Tab-separated table of C-alpha atoms in Angstrom:
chain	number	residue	atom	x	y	z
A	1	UNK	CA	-8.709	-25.856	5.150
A	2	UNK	CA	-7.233	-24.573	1.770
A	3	UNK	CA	-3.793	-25.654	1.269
A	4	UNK	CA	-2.927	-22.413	-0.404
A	5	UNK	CA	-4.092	-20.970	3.229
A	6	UNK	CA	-1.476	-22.709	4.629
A	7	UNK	CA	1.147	-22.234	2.176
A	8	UNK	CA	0.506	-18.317	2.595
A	9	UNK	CA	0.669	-18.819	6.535
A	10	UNK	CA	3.966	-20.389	5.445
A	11	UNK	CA	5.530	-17.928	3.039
A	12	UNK	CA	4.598	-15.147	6.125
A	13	UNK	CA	6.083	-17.194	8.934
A	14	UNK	CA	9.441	-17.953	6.899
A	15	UNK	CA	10.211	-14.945	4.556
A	16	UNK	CA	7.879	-12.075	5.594
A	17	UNK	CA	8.708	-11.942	8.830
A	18	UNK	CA	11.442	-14.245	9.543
A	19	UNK	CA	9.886	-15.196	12.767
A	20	UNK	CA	12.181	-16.497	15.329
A	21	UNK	CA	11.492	-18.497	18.858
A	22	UNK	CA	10.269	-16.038	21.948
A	23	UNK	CA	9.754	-13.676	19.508
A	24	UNK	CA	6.185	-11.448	20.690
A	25	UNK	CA	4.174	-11.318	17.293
A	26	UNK	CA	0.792	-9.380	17.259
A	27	UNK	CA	-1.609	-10.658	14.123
A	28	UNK	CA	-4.374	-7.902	13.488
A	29	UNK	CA	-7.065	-9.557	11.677
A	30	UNK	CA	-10.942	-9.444	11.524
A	31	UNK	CA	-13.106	-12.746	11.840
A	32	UNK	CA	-13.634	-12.788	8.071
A	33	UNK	CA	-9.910	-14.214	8.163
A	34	UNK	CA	-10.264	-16.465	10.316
A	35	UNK	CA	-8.998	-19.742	8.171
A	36	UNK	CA	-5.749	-17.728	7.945
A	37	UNK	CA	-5.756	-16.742	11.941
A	38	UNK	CA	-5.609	-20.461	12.919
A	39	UNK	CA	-2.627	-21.369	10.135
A	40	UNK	CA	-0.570	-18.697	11.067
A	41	UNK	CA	-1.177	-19.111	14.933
A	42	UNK	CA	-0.040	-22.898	14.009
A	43	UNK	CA	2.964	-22.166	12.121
A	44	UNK	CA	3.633	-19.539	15.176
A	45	UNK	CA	3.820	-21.906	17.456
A	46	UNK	CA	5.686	-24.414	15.308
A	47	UNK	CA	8.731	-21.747	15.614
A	48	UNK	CA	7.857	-21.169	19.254
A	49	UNK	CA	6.891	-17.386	19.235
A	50	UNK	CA	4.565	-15.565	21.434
A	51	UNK	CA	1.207	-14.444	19.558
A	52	UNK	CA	-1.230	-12.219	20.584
A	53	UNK	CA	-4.679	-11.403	18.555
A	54	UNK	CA	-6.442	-7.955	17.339
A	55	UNK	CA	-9.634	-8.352	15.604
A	56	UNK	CA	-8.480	-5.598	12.817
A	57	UNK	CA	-5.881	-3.632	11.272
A	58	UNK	CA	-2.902	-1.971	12.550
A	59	UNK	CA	-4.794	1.050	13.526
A	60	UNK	CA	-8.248	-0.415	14.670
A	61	UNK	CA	-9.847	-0.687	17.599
A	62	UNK	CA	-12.079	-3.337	16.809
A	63	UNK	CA	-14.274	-4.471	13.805
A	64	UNK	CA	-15.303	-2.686	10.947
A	65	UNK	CA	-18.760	-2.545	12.423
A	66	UNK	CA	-17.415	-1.648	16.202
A	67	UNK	CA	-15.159	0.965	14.546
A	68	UNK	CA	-17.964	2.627	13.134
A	69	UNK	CA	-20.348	2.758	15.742
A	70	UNK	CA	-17.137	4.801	17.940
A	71	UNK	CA	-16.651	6.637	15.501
A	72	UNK	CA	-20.454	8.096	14.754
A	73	UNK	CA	-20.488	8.724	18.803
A	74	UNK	CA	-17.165	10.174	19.409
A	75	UNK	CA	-16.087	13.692	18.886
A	76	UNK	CA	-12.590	14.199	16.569
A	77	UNK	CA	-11.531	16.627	19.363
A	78	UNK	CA	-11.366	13.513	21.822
A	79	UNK	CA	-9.915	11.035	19.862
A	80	UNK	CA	-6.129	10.662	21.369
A	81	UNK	CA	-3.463	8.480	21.138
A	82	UNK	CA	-4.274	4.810	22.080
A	83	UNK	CA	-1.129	4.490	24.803
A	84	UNK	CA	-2.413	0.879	25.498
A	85	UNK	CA	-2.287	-0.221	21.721
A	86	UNK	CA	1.046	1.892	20.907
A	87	UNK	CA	2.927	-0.354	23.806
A	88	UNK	CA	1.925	-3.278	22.452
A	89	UNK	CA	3.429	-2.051	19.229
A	90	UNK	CA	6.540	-0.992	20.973
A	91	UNK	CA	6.889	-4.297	22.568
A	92	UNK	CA	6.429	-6.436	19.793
A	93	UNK	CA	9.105	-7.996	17.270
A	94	UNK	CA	6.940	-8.885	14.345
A	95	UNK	CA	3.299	-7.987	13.285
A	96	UNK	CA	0.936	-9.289	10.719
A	97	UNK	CA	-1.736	-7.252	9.131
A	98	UNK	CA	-4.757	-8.566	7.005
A	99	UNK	CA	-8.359	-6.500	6.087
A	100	UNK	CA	-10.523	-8.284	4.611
A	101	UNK	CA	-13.752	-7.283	4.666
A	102	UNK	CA	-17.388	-8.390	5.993
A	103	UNK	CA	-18.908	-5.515	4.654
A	104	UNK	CA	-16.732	-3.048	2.044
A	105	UNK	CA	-18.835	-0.350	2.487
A	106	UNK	CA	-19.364	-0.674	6.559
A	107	UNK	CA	-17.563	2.893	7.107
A	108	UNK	CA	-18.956	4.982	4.271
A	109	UNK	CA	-21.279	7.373	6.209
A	110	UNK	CA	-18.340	8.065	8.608
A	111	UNK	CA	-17.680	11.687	7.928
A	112	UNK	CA	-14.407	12.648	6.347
A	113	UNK	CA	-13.534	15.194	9.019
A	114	UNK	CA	-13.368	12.126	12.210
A	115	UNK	CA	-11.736	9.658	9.785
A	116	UNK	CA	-8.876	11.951	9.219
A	117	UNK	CA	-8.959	13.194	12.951
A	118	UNK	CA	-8.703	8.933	13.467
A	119	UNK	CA	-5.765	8.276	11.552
A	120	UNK	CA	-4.185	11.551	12.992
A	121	UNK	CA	-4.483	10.323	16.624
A	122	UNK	CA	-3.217	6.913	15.616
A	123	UNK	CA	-0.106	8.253	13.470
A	124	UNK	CA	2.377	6.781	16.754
A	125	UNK	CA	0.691	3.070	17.029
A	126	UNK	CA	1.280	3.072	12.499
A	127	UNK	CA	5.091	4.116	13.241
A	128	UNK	CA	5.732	1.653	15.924
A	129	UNK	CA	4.026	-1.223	14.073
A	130	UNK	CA	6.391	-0.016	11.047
A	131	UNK	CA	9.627	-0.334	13.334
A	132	UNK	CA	8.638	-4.298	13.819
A	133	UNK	CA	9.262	-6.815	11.256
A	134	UNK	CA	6.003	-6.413	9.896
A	135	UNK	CA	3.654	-8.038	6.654
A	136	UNK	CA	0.780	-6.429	5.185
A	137	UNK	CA	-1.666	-9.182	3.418
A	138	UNK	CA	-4.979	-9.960	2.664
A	139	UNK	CA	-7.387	-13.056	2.707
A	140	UNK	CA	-9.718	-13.603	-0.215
A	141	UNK	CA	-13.350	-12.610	1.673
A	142	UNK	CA	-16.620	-12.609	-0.134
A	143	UNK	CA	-17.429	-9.148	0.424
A	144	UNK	CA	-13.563	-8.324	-1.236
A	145	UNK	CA	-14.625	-10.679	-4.333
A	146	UNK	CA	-17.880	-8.666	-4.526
A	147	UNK	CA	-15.936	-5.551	-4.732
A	148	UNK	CA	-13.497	-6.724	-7.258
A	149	UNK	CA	-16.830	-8.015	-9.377
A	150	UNK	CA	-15.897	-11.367	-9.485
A	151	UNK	CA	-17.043	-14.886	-8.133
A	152	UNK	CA	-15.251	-16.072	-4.549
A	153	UNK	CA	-13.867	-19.201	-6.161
A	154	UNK	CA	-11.939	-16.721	-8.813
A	155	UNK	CA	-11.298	-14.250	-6.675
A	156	UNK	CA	-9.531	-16.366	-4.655
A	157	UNK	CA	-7.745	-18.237	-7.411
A	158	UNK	CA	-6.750	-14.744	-8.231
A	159	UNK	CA	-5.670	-13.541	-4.622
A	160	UNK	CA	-3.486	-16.898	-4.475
A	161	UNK	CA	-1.920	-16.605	-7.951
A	162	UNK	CA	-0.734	-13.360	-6.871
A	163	UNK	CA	0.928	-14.321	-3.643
A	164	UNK	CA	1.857	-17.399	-3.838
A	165	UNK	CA	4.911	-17.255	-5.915
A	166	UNK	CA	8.866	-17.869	-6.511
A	167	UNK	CA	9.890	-14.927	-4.616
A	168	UNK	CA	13.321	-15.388	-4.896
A	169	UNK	CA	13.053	-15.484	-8.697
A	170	UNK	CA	11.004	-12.013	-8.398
A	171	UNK	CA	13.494	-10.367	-6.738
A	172	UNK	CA	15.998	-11.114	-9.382
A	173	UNK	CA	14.229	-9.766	-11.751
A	174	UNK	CA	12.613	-6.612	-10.093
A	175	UNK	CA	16.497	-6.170	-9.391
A	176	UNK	CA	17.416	-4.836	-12.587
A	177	UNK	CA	15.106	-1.887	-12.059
A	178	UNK	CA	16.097	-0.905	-8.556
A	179	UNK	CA	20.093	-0.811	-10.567
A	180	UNK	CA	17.927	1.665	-12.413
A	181	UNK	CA	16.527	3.657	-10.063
A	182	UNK	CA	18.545	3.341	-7.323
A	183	UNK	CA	21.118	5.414	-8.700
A	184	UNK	CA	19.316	8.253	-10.393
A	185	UNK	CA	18.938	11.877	-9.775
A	186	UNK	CA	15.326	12.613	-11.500
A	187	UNK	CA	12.523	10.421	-12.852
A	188	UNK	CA	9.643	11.730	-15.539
A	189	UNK	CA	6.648	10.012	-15.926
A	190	UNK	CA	3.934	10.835	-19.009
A	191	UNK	CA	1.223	8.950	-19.935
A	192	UNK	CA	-1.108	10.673	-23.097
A	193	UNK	CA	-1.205	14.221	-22.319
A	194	UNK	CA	-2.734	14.108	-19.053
A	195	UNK	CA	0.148	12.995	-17.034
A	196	UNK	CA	3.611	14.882	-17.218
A	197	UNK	CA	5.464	14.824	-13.886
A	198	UNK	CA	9.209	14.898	-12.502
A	199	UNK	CA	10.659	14.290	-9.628
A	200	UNK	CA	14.028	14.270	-7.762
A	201	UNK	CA	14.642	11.071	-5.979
A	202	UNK	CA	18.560	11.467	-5.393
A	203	UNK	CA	19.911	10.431	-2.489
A	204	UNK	CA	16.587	8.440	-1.711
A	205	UNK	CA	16.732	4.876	-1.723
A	206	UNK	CA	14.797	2.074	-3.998
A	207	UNK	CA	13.407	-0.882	-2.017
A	208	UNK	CA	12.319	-4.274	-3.682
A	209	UNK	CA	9.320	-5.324	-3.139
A	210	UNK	CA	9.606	-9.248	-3.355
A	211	UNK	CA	7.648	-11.293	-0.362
A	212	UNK	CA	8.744	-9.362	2.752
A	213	UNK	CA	6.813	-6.531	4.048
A	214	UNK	CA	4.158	-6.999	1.665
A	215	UNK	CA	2.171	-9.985	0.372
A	216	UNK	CA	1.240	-9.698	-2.252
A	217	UNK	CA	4.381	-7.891	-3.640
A	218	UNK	CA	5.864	-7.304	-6.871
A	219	UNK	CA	6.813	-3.694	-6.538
A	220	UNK	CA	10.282	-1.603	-6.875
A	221	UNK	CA	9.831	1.365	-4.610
A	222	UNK	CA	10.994	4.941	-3.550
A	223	UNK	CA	10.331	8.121	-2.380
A	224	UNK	CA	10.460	11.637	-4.257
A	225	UNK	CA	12.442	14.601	-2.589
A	226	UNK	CA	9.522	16.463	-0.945
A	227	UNK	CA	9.922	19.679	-2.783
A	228	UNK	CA	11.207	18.106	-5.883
A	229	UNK	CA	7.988	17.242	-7.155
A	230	UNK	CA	6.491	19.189	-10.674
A	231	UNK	CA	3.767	18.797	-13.129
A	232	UNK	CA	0.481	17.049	-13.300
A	233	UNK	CA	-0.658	13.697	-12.651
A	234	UNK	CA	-4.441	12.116	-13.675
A	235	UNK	CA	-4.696	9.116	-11.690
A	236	UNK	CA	-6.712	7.144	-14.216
A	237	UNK	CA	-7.780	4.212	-12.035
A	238	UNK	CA	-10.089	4.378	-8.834
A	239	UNK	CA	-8.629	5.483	-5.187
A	240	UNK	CA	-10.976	3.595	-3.050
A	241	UNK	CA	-10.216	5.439	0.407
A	242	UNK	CA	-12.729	5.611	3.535
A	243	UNK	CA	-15.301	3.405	1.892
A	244	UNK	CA	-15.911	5.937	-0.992
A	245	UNK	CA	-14.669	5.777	-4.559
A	246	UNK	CA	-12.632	8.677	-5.983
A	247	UNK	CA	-12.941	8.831	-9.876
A	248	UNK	CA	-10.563	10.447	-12.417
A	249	UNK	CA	-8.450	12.638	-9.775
A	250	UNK	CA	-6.489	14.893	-10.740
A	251	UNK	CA	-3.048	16.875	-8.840
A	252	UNK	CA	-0.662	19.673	-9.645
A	253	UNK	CA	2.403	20.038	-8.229
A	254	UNK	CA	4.912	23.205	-7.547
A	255	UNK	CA	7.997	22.878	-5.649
A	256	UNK	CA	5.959	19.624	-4.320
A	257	UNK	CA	3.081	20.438	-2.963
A	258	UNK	CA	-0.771	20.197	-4.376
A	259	UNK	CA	-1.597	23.771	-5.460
A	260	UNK	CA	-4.490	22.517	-7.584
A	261	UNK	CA	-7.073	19.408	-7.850
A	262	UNK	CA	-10.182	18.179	-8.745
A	263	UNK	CA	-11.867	14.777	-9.302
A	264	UNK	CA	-14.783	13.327	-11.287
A	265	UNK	CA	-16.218	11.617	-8.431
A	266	UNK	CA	-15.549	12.201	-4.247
A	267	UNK	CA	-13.472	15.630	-4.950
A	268	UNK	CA	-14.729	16.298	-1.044
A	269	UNK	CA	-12.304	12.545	-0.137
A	270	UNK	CA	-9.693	13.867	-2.098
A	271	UNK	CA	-9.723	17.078	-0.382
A	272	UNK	CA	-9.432	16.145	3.163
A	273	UNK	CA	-6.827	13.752	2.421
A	274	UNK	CA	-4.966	16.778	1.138
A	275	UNK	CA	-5.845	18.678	3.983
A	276	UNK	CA	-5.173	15.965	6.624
A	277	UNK	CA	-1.932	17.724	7.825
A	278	UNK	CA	1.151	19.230	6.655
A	279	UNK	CA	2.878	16.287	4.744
A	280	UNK	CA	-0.742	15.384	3.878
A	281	UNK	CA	-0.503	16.932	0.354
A	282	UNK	CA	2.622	16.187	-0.969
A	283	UNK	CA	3.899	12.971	-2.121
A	284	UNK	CA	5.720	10.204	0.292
A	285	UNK	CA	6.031	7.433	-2.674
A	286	UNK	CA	6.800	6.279	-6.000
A	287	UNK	CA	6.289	2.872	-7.044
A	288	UNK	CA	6.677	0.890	-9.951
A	289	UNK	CA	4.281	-2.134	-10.026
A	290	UNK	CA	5.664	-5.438	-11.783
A	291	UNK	CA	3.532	-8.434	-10.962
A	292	UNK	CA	1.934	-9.022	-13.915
A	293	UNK	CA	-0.339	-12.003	-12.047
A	294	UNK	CA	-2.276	-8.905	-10.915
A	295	UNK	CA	-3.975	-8.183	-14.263
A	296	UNK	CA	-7.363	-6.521	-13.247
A	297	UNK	CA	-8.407	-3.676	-10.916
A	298	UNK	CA	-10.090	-4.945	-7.773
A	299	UNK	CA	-10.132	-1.833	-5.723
A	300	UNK	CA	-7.744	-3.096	-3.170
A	301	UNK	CA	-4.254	-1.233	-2.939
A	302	UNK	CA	-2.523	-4.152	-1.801
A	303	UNK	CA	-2.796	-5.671	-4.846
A	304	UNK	CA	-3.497	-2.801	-7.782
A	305	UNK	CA	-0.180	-0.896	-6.975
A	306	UNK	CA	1.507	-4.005	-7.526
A	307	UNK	CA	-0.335	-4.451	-10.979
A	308	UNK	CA	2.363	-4.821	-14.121
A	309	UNK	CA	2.175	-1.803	-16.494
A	310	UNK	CA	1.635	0.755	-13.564
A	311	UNK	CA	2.932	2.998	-11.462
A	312	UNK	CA	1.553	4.677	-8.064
A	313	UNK	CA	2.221	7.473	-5.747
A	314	UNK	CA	1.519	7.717	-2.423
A	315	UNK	CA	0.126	11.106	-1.061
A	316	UNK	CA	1.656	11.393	2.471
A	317	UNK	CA	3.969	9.701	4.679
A	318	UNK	CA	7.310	8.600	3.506
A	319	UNK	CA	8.647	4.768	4.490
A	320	UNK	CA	11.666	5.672	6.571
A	321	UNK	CA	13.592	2.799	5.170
A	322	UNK	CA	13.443	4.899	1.598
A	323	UNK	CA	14.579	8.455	2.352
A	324	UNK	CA	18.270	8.512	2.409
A	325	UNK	CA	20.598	9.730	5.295
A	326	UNK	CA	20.115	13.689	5.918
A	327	UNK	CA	17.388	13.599	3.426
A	328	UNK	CA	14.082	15.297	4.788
A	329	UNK	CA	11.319	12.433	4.977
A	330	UNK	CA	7.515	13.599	4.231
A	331	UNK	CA	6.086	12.946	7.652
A	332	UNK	CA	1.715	12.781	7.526
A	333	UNK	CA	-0.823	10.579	8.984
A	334	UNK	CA	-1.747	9.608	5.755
A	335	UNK	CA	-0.375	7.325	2.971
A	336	UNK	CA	-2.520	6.990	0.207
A	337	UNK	CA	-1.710	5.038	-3.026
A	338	UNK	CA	-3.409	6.610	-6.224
A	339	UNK	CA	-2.712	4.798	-9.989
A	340	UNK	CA	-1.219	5.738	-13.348
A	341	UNK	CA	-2.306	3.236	-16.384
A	342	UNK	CA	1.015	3.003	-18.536
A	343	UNK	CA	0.343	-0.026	-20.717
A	344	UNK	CA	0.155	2.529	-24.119
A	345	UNK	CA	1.079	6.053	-24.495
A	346	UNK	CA	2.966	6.143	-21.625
A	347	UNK	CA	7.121	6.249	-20.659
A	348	UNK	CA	9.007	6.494	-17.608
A	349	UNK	CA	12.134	8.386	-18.099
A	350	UNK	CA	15.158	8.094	-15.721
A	351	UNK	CA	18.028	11.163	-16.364
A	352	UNK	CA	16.803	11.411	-19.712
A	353	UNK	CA	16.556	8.126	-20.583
A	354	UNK	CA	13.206	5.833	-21.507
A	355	UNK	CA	13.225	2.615	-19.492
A	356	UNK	CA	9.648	1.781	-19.577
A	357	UNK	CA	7.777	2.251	-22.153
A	358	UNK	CA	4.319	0.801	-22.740
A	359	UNK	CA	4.598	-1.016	-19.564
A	360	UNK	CA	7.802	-2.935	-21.183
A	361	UNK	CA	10.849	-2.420	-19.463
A	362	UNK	CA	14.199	-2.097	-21.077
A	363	UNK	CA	15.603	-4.863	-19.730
A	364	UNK	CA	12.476	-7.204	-21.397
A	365	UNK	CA	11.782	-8.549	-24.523
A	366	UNK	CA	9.716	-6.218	-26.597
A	367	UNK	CA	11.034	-2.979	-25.456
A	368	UNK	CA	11.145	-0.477	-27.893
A	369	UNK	CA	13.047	2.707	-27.618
């Protein structure tokens, strides 16, 4: 086995999750990860915790192949909560989520219409496995490395560099900008003259993203007052979502909500993700990615929000652990990361005041005001 497998299965163990003995842990994983299965189950039982297996992700009720074949047979009007799965959320302490892939494109003739339906009925099982100390990852697969255009061997030389870093010496640094943020009433972002938005974020509270809930990480995070939200955004990088590629999307906002979009490629996607529910259409996040050892677009959200000279919002659901006491959270069944490139013609402004610009953050060398 890979040492860096290990090392991961390590870093998750330790600092992810901080899993202690007795603790009941559930790993959600398909085959394709199976190297990282056996080292985590190894380091599990080095602490003395209680594991327990699912072959996929924290909604999934199988493999990507089983999912699909339900979900061509079943109708959306009988697709209900999963009471079995959502207990063994509620009884768990800790959970571990990887999705690679066997095939990227397994799901891609499942309609729009049954996949929102799906994520709908299994909105309860997502918030329970979010009230455990949970870890989102990923496992360098061949079909992921085929995606991302690039051979395994660099692929996962590229997965590894990402995640496999001095987390404590992230966090310092990503500090400076949740001192930033944290703080702040209202935050603009423009890039050329396709992308001028605000947003209130006061009272809401900036999270830093440095080797705990997700791995990779390399984020500072928060969410925007629901009806806070102005402007227009173009989301110049892909939003791979369902097995289908959105291109070039575009949103307006007033008083928060989408009253206007289109996109170059997919515009039917984008649209039932905006039509999901009520929360489904306005945004949930803001991030800030800063881990510049993600340097190209692979078309997996784990790592290209967390890509240096970025920033992402989420369509959808709020994290809980953002949204500040008596603040309304956005509440949806869907939480879907879209891109901004800001590496030229582009700031962030924070009450008034540039702190990115270019992708170089006032606290770096190089920063220009």
């Amino acid at each position: 086995m890979d040492s860096r497998v290990q090392r991961h299965a390590e870093i998750i163990v330790d600092r992810a999750i901080d899993l202690q003995p007795d603790e009941n842990v559930v790993v959600s994983m398909p085959p394709a990860a199976e190297d990282l299965r056996v080292a985590l189950y190894e380091e599990i039982g080095t602490v003395g915790a209680n594991p327990v297996m699912l072959a996929r992700g924290d909604r999934g009720i199988g493999t990507d192949r089983a999912t699909r074949a339900y979900l061509q047979q079943v109708d959306a009007a009988d697709l209900e909560e999963p009471e079995h799965l959502l207990k063994l959320f509620e009884h768990a302490d800790a959970a571990v989520v990887a999705r690679p892939h066997e095939n990227v494109a397994e799901q891609s003739d499942v309609s729009t219409e049954i996949g929102a339906a799906y994520a709908e009925a299994y909105r309860d099982v997502l918030n329970a496995r979010l009230e455990t100390k949970w870890c989102l990852t990923h496992y360098p697969a061949p079909a992921d490395a085929q995606l991302a255009e690039l051979s395994t061997e660099v692929y996962e030389d590229f997965v590894y560099d990402a995640m496999l870093k001095d987390w404590d010496a992230v966090e310092d640094h990503q500090e400076q900008m949740v001192e930033i943020l944290d703080p702040a009433e209202e935050v603009r972002i423009v890039s050329g003259d396709t992308t001028d938005v605000t947003m209130s974020v006061a009272d809401m509270v900036t999270l830093n993203d440095c080797g705990t809930n997700n791995l990779p990480a390399g984020e500072v995070f928060t969410a925007p007052v629901p009806d806070s939200v102005e402007g227009e955004v173009l989301f110049d990088k892909p939003v791979y979502h369902q097995a289908r590629e959105i291109q070039g999307a575009w949103l307006e906002f007033e008083d928060g909500e989408v009253v206007d979009f289109s996109a170059e490629q997919n515009e039917a996607v984008l649209e039932g993700i905006l039509t999901t529910d009520e929360g489904s259409d306005r945004l949930g996040e803001l991030g800030i990615g800063m881990n510049r050892d993600i340097d190209r677009f692979t078309y997996n959200m784990l790592f290209d929000e967390k890509m240096g000279d970025t920033v992402h919002m989420a369509l959808g659901r709020a994290y809980p652990e953002t949204v500040g006491e008596g603040v309304e959270q956005n509440e949806s069944a869907k939480h879907v990361d879209m891109i901004v490139d800001m590496s030229e013609d582009s700031y962030i402004e924070v009450d008034g005041e540039v702190v990115q610009r270019d992708g170089t953050f006032r606290f770096e060398d190089g920063f220009e005001e």
